[in-house]
Coordinates of C-alpha atoms in Angstrom, one line a residue:
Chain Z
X1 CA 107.7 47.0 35.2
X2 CA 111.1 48.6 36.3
X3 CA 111.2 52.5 35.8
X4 CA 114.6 54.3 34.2
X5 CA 117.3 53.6 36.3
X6 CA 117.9 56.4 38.6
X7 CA 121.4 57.8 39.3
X8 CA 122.3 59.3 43.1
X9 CA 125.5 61.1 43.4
X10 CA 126.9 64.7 43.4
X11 CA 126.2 67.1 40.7
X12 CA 129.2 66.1 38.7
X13 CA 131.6 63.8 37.4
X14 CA 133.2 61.7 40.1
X15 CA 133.3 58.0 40.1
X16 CA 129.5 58.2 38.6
X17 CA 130.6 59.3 35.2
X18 CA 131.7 56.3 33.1
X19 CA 128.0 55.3 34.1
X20 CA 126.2 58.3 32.5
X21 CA 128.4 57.8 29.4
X22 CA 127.5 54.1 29.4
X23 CA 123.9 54.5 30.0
X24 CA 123.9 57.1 27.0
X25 CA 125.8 54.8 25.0
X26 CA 123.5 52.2 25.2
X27 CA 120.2 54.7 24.7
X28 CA 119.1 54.2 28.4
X29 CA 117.4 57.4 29.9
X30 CA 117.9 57.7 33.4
X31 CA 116.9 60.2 36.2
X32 CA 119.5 61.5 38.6
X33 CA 119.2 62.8 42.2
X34 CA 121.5 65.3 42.4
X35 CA 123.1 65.0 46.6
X36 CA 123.5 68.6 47.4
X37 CA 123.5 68.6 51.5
X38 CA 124.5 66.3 53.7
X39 CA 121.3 65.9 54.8
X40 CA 120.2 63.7 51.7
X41 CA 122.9 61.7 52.1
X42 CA 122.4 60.6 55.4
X43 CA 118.8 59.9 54.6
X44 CA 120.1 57.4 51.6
X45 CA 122.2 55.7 54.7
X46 CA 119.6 56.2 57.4
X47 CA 117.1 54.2 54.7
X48 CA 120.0 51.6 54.1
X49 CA 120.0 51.9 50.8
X50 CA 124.1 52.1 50.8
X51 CA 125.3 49.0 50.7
X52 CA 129.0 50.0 52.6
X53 CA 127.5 53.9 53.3
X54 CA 128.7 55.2 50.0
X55 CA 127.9 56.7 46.5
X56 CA 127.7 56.2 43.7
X57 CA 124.5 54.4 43.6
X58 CA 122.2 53.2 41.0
X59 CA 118.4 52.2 41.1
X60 CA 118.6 49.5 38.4
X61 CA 115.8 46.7 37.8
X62 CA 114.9 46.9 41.2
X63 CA 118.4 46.6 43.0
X64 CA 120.3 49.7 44.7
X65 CA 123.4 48.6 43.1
X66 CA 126.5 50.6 44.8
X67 CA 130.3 50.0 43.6
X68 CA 131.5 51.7 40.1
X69 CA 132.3 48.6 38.2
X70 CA 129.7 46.4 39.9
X71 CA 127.2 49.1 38.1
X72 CA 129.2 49.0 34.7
X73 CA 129.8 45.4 34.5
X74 CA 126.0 44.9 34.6
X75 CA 124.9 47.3 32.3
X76 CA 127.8 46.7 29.8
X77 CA 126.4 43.0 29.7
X78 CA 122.9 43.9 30.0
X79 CA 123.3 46.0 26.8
X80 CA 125.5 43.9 25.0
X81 CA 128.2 46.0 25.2
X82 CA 131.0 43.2 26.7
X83 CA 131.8 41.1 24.1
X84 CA 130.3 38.0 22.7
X85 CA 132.4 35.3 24.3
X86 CA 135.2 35.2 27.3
X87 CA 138.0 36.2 25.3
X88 CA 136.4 39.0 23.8
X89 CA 135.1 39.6 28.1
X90 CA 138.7 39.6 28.8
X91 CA 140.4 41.6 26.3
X92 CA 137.1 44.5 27.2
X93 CA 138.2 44.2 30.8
X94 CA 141.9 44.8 30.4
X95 CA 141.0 47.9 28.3
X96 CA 138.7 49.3 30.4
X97 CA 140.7 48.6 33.5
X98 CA 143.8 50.7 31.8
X99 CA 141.0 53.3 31.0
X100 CA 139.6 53.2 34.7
X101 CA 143.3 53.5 35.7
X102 CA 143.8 56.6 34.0
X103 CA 141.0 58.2 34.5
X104 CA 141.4 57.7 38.2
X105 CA 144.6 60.0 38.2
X106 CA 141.8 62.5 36.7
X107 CA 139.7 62.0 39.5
X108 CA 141.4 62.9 42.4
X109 CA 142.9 66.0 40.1
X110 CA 140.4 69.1 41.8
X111 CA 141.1 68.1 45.0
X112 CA 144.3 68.9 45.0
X113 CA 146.7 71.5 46.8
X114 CA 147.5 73.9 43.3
X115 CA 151.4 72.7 43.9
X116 CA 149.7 69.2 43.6
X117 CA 147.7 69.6 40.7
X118 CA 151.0 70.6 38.9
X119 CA 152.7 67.3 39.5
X120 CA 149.6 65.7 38.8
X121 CA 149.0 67.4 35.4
X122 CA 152.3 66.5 34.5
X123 CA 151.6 63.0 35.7
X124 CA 148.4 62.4 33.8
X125 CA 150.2 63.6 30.4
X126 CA 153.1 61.2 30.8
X127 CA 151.2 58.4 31.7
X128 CA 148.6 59.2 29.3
X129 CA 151.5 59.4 26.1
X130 CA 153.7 56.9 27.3
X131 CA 151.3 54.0 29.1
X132 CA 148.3 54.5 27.8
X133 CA 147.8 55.8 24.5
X134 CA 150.5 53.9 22.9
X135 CA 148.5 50.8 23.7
X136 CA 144.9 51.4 22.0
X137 CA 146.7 53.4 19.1
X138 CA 148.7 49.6 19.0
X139 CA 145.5 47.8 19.3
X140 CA 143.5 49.9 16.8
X141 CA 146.5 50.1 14.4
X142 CA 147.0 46.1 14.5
X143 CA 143.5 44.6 13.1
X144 CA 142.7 48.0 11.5
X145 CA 138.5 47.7 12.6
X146 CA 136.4 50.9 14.2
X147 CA 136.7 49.2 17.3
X148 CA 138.8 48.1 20.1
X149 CA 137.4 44.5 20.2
X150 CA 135.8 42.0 18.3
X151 CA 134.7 44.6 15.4
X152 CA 131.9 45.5 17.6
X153 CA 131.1 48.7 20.0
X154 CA 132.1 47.9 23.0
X155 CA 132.1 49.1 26.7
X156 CA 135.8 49.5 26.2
X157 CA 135.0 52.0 23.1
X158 CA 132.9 53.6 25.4
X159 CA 135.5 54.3 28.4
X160 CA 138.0 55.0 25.6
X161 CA 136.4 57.7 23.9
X162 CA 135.6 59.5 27.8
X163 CA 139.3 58.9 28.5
X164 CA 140.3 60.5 25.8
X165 CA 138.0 63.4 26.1
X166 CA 139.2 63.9 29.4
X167 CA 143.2 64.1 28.9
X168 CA 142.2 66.4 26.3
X169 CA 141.1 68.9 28.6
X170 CA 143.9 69.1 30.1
X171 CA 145.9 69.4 27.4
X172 CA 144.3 69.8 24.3
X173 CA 146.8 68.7 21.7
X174 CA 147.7 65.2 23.6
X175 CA 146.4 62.9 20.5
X176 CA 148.8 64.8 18.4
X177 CA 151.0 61.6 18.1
X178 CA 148.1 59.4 17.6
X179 CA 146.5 59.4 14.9
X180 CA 144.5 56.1 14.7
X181 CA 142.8 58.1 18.3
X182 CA 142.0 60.7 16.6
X183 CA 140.3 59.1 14.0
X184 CA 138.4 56.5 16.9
X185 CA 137.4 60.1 18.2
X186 CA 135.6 61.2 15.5
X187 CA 134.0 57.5 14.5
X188 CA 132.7 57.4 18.1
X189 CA 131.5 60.8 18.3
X190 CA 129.1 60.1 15.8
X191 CA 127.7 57.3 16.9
X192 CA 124.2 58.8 17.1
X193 CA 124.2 58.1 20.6
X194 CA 127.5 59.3 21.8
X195 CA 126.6 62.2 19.7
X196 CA 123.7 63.2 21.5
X197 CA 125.5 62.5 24.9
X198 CA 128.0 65.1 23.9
X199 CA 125.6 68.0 22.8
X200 CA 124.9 70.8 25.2
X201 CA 121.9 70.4 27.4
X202 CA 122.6 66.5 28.0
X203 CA 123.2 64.8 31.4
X204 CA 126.7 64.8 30.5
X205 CA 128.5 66.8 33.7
X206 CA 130.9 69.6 33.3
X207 CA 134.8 69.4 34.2
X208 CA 134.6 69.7 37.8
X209 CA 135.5 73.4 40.0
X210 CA 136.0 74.3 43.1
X211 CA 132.0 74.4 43.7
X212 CA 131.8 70.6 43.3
X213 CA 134.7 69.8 45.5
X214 CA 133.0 71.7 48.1
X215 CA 129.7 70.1 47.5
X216 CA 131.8 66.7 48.1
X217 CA 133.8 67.7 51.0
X218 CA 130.2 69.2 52.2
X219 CA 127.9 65.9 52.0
X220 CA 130.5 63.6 52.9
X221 CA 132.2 65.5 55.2
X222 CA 135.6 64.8 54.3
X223 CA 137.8 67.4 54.5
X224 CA 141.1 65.4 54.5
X225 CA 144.2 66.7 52.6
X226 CA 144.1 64.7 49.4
X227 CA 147.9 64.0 47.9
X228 CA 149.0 63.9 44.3
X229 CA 149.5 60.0 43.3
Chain Y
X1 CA 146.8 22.5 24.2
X2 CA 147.4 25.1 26.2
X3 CA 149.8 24.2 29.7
X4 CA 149.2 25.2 32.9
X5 CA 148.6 29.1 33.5
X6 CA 151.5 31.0 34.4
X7 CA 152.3 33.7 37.0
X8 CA 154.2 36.4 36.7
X9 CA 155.1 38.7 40.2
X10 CA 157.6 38.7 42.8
X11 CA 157.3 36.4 45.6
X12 CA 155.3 37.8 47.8
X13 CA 151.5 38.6 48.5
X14 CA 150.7 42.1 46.4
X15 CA 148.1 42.0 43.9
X16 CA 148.7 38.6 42.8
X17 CA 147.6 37.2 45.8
X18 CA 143.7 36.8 44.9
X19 CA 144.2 35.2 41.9
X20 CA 146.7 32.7 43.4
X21 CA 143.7 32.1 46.0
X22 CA 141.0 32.1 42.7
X23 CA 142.7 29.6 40.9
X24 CA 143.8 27.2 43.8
X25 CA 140.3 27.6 45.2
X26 CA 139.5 26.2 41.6
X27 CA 141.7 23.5 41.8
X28 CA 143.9 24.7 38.7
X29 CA 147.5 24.2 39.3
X30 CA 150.1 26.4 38.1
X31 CA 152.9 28.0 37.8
X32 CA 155.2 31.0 39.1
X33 CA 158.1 33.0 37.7
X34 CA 159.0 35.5 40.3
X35 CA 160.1 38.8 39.5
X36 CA 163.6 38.7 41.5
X37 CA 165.3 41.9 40.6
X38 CA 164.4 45.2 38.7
X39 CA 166.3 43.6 35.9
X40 CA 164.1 40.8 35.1
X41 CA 161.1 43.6 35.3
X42 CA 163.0 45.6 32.5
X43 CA 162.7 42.2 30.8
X44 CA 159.2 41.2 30.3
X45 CA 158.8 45.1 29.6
X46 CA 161.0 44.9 26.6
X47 CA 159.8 41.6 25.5
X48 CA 155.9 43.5 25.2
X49 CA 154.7 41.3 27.9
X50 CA 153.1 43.9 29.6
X51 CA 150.2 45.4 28.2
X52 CA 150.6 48.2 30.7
X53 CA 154.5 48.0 31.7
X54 CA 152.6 46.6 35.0
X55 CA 152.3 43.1 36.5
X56 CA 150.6 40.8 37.7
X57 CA 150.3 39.3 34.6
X58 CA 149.3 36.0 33.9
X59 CA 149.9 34.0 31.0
X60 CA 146.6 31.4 30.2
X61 CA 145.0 29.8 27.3
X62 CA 147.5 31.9 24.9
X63 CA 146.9 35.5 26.5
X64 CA 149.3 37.8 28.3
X65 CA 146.4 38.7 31.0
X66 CA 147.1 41.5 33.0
X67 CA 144.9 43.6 35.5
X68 CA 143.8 41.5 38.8
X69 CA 140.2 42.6 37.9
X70 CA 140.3 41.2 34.2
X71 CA 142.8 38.2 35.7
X72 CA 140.0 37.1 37.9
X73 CA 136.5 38.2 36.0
X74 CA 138.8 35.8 33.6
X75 CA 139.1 32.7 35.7
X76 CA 136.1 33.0 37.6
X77 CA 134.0 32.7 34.4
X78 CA 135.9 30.2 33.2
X79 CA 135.7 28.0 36.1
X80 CA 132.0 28.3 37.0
X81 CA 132.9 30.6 40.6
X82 CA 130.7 33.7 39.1
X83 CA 126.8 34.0 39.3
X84 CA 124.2 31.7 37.5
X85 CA 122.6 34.8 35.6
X86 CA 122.8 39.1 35.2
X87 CA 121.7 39.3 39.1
X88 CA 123.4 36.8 40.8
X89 CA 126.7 38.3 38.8
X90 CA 125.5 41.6 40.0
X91 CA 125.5 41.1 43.8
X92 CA 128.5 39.2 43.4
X93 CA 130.1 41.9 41.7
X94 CA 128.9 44.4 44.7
X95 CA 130.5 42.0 47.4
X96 CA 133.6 41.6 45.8
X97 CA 134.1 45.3 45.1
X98 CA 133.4 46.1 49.0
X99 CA 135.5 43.0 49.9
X100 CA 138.4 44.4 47.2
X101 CA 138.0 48.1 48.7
X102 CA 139.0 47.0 52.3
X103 CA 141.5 44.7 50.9
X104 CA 143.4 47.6 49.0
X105 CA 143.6 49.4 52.1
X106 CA 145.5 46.2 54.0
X107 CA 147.5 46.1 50.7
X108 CA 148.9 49.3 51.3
X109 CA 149.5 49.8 54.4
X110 CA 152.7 48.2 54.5
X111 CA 154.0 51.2 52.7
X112 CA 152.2 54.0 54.9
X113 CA 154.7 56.2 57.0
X114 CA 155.9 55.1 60.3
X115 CA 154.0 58.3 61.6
X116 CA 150.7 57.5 60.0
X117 CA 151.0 53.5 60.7
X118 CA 149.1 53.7 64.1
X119 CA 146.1 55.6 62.2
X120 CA 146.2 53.6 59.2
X121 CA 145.3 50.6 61.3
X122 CA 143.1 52.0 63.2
X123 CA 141.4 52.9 60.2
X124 CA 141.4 49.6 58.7
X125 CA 139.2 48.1 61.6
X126 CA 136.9 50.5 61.7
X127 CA 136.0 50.2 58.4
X128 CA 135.7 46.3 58.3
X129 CA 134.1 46.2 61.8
X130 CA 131.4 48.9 60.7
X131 CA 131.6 49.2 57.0
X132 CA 132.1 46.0 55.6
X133 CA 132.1 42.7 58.5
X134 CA 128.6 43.9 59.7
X135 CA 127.6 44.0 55.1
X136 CA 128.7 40.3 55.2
X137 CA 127.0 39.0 58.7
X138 CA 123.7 40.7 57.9
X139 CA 123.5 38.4 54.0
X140 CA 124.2 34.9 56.2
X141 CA 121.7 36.3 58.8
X142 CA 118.9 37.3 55.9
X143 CA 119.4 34.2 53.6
X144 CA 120.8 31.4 56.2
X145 CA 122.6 29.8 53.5
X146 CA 126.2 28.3 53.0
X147 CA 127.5 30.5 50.5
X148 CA 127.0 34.6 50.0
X149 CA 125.4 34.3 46.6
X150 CA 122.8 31.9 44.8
X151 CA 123.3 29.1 47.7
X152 CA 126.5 27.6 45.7
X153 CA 130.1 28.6 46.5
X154 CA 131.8 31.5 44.1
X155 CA 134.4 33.5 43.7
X156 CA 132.7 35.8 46.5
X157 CA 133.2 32.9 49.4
X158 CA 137.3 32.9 48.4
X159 CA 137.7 36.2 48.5
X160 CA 135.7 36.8 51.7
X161 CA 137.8 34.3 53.2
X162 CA 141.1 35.7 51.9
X163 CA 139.6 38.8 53.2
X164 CA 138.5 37.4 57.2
X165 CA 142.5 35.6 57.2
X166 CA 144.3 38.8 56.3
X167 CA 142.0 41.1 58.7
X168 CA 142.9 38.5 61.1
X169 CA 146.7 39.1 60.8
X170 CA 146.4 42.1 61.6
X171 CA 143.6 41.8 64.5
X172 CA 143.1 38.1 66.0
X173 CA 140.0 38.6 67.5
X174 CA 138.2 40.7 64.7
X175 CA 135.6 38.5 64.3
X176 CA 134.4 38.5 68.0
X177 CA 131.3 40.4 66.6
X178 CA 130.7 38.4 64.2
X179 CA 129.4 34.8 64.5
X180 CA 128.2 33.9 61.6
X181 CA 131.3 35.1 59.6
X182 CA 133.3 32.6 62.1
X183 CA 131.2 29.7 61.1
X184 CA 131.3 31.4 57.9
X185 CA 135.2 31.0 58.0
X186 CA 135.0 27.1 59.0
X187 CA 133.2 25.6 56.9
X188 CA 134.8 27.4 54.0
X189 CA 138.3 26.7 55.4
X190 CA 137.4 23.1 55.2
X191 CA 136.2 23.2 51.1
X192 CA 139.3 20.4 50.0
X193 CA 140.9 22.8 47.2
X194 CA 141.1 26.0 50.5
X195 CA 142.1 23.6 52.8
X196 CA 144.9 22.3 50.6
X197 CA 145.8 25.6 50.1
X198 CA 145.9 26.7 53.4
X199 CA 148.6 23.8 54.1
X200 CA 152.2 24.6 54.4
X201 CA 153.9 24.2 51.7
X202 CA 150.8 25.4 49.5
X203 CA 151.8 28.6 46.6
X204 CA 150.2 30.9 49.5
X205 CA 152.7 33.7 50.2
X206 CA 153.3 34.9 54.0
X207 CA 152.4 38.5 54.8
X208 CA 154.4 41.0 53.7
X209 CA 157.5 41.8 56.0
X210 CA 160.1 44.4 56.4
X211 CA 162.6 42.5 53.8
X212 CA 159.7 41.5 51.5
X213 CA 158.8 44.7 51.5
X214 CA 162.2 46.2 50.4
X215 CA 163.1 43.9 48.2
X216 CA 159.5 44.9 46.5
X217 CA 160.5 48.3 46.6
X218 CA 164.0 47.7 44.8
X219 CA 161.9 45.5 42.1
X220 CA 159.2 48.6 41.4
X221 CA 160.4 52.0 42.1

């Protein structure tokens, strides 16, 4: 009988994230290894479980499954959380793709030169207002459900909601023009799930510092000059 | 009834390029409207075609598809090329994003710096000789089979392939290392829809060259 899926990666955010959030969304419990010297992670490629020598990596139903979306695409569908038919696949997959796309100019964010991470911030809100935004306000304004597709939660609510959460940080007031986001917000919020997910004390990680960039640059030894997008 | 699926990008490799493999591989024919001047981009952005201002999009079975990753979960599922069940998906999944990973990095580095060319390249084969090639032999050695996944041929074997020919381009004898990924490279060279659409005259587009590459620049920036 498979345990809980267990989580390796770095004591924060990073590309393992969106998992945590959809783990919690789906009411999986899950046990993380936290990597905090390199010698832990060249143990996990020593013992080959890397499938192309990288993290994140995720022991689920006894595979090491590497590769972000690989990971999401299997739990999303494991859980029901991708949409009853191909359409409904597709639609979830363009979503969350925009989603993945914004949160990806997030990502790279605290590994910037602080010249960088200006142009970035300014970046992230523009694309966020003017790209993003605009289109699941659209989407969520057009058939008037609580969710972005198929009037059922969704993976895409899911990757949404952590977008969302995200921008905000960096500037809090971003959903001002959006009001049908606002209201998502607080609908999925209180999904009892999502809810516990967001209370102190859960496996949710912190906006990342300069502590978890050095972890990074420390266990993967990668100490390139990172550029704004 | 919906017609044949319809492609929307500039005439040239880019993003568009796996799906043009995916659905040829597939034996769906279709069509092209290339993207000729920043003009017609402005275009399909006012006309709401583009759920993201971004292409490639793809218009099939009455969607406006964009993002190459929804484009071709979208076709492969449709068309039978994914796994039989959650596991066989999942492995497949894990291929394609290794095989997707390194095939970004060729994507791009058209556009690196003159100074940072040399590297770039250099950076490329390392990574498929020791990161990703050696991934790929080791699955034919384990399993001995035809195919990387569930002994039938998917969406994984096309974009393997795609992956081996463009390596190739940019070093012929990459496979020396790697025997099984030559045989590999036959016998799915010879599946009738590839080796249709690995003829001349096929909708494959030619490596992106210095023209190409500013005419793609005019188009996007």
């Amino acid at each position: 009988m498979a345990g809980k899926p267990k989580l390796y990666y770095f004591d924060g955010r990073g590309k393992m994230e969106p998992i945590r959030w959809l783990l919690a969304a789906a009411g999986v419990e899950f046990e993380e290894e936290l990597l905090e010297t390199r010698e832990q992670y060249e143990k996990l490629l020593q013992d080959g479980d890397l499938l192309f020598q990288q993290v994140p990596m995720v022991e689920i139903d006894g595979m090491k499954m590497v590769q972000t979306r690989a990971i999401l695409r299997y739990i999303a569908a494991k859980h029901n959380l991708y949409g009853k038919d191909l359409k409904e696949q597709a639609l979830i997959d363009m979503y969350v793709e925009g989603t993945t796309d914004l949160m990806g100019l997030i990502l790279m964010y605290p590994f910037l030169s602080p010249e960088d991470k200006e142009k970035q911030l300014a970046t992230i809100i523009d694309k966020a207002t003017k790209r993003y935004f605009p289109v699941y306000e659209k989407v969520l304004k057009d058939h008037g459900q609580d969710f972005l597709v198929g009037n059922q939660f969704s993976w895409a609510d899911v990757h949404l909601i952590e977008s969302i959460l995200m921008v905000e940080e960096k500037s809090c007031d971003v959903l001002s023009e959006f009001p049908q986001l606002q209201a998502f917000k607080a609908r999925i919020s209180n999904i009892p799930n999502i809810k516990k997910f967001l209370e102190p004390g859960s496996q949710r990680k912190p906006v990342p510092d300069d502590k978890y960039v050095e972890t990074v640059r420390r266990v993967l030894q990668a100490y390139y000059v990172v550029k704004a997008t | 009834m919906a017609g044949k699926p319809r492609l929307h990008y500039f005439n040239g490799r880019g993003r568009m390029e796996t799906i043009r493999w995916l659905l040829a591989a597939a034996g769906v024919e279709y069509e092209e409207q290339f993207i000729k001047s920043k003009e017609d981009l402005e275009k399909l952005k006012k006309d709401g075609d583009l759920l993201f201002q971004q292409v490639p999009m793809v218009e099939i079975d009455g969607m406006k598809m964009v993002q190459t990753r929804a484009i071709l979960n979208y076709i492969a599922a449709k068309y039978n090329l994914c796994g039989k069940d959650l596991k066989e998906k999942a492995l497949m999944d894990m291929y394609i994003e290794g095989i997707m990973d390194l095939g970004e990095m060729i994507l791009m580095h058209p556009m690196k710096p003159a100074d940072a060319k040399e590297k770039d390249l250099a950076l490329i084969i390392e990574r498929a000789t020791t990161r990703y090639f050696p991934v790929f032999e080791k699955v034919f050695k384990d399993h001995g089979q035809d195919y990387l996944v569930g002994n039938k041929f998917s969406r994984a074997d096309v974009q393997l392939l795609e992956l081996i020919l463009i390596t190739e381009e940019l070093k012929p004898d990459i496979l020396s290392k790697f025997p099984l990924l030559k045989a590999y490279k036959g016998r799915i060279s010879n599946i009738p829809t590839i080796k249709k659409f690995l003829q001349p005259g096929s909708a494959r587009k030619q490596p992106m060259d210095e023209k190409k590459l500013a005419e793609a620049i005019k188009i996007f920036s």
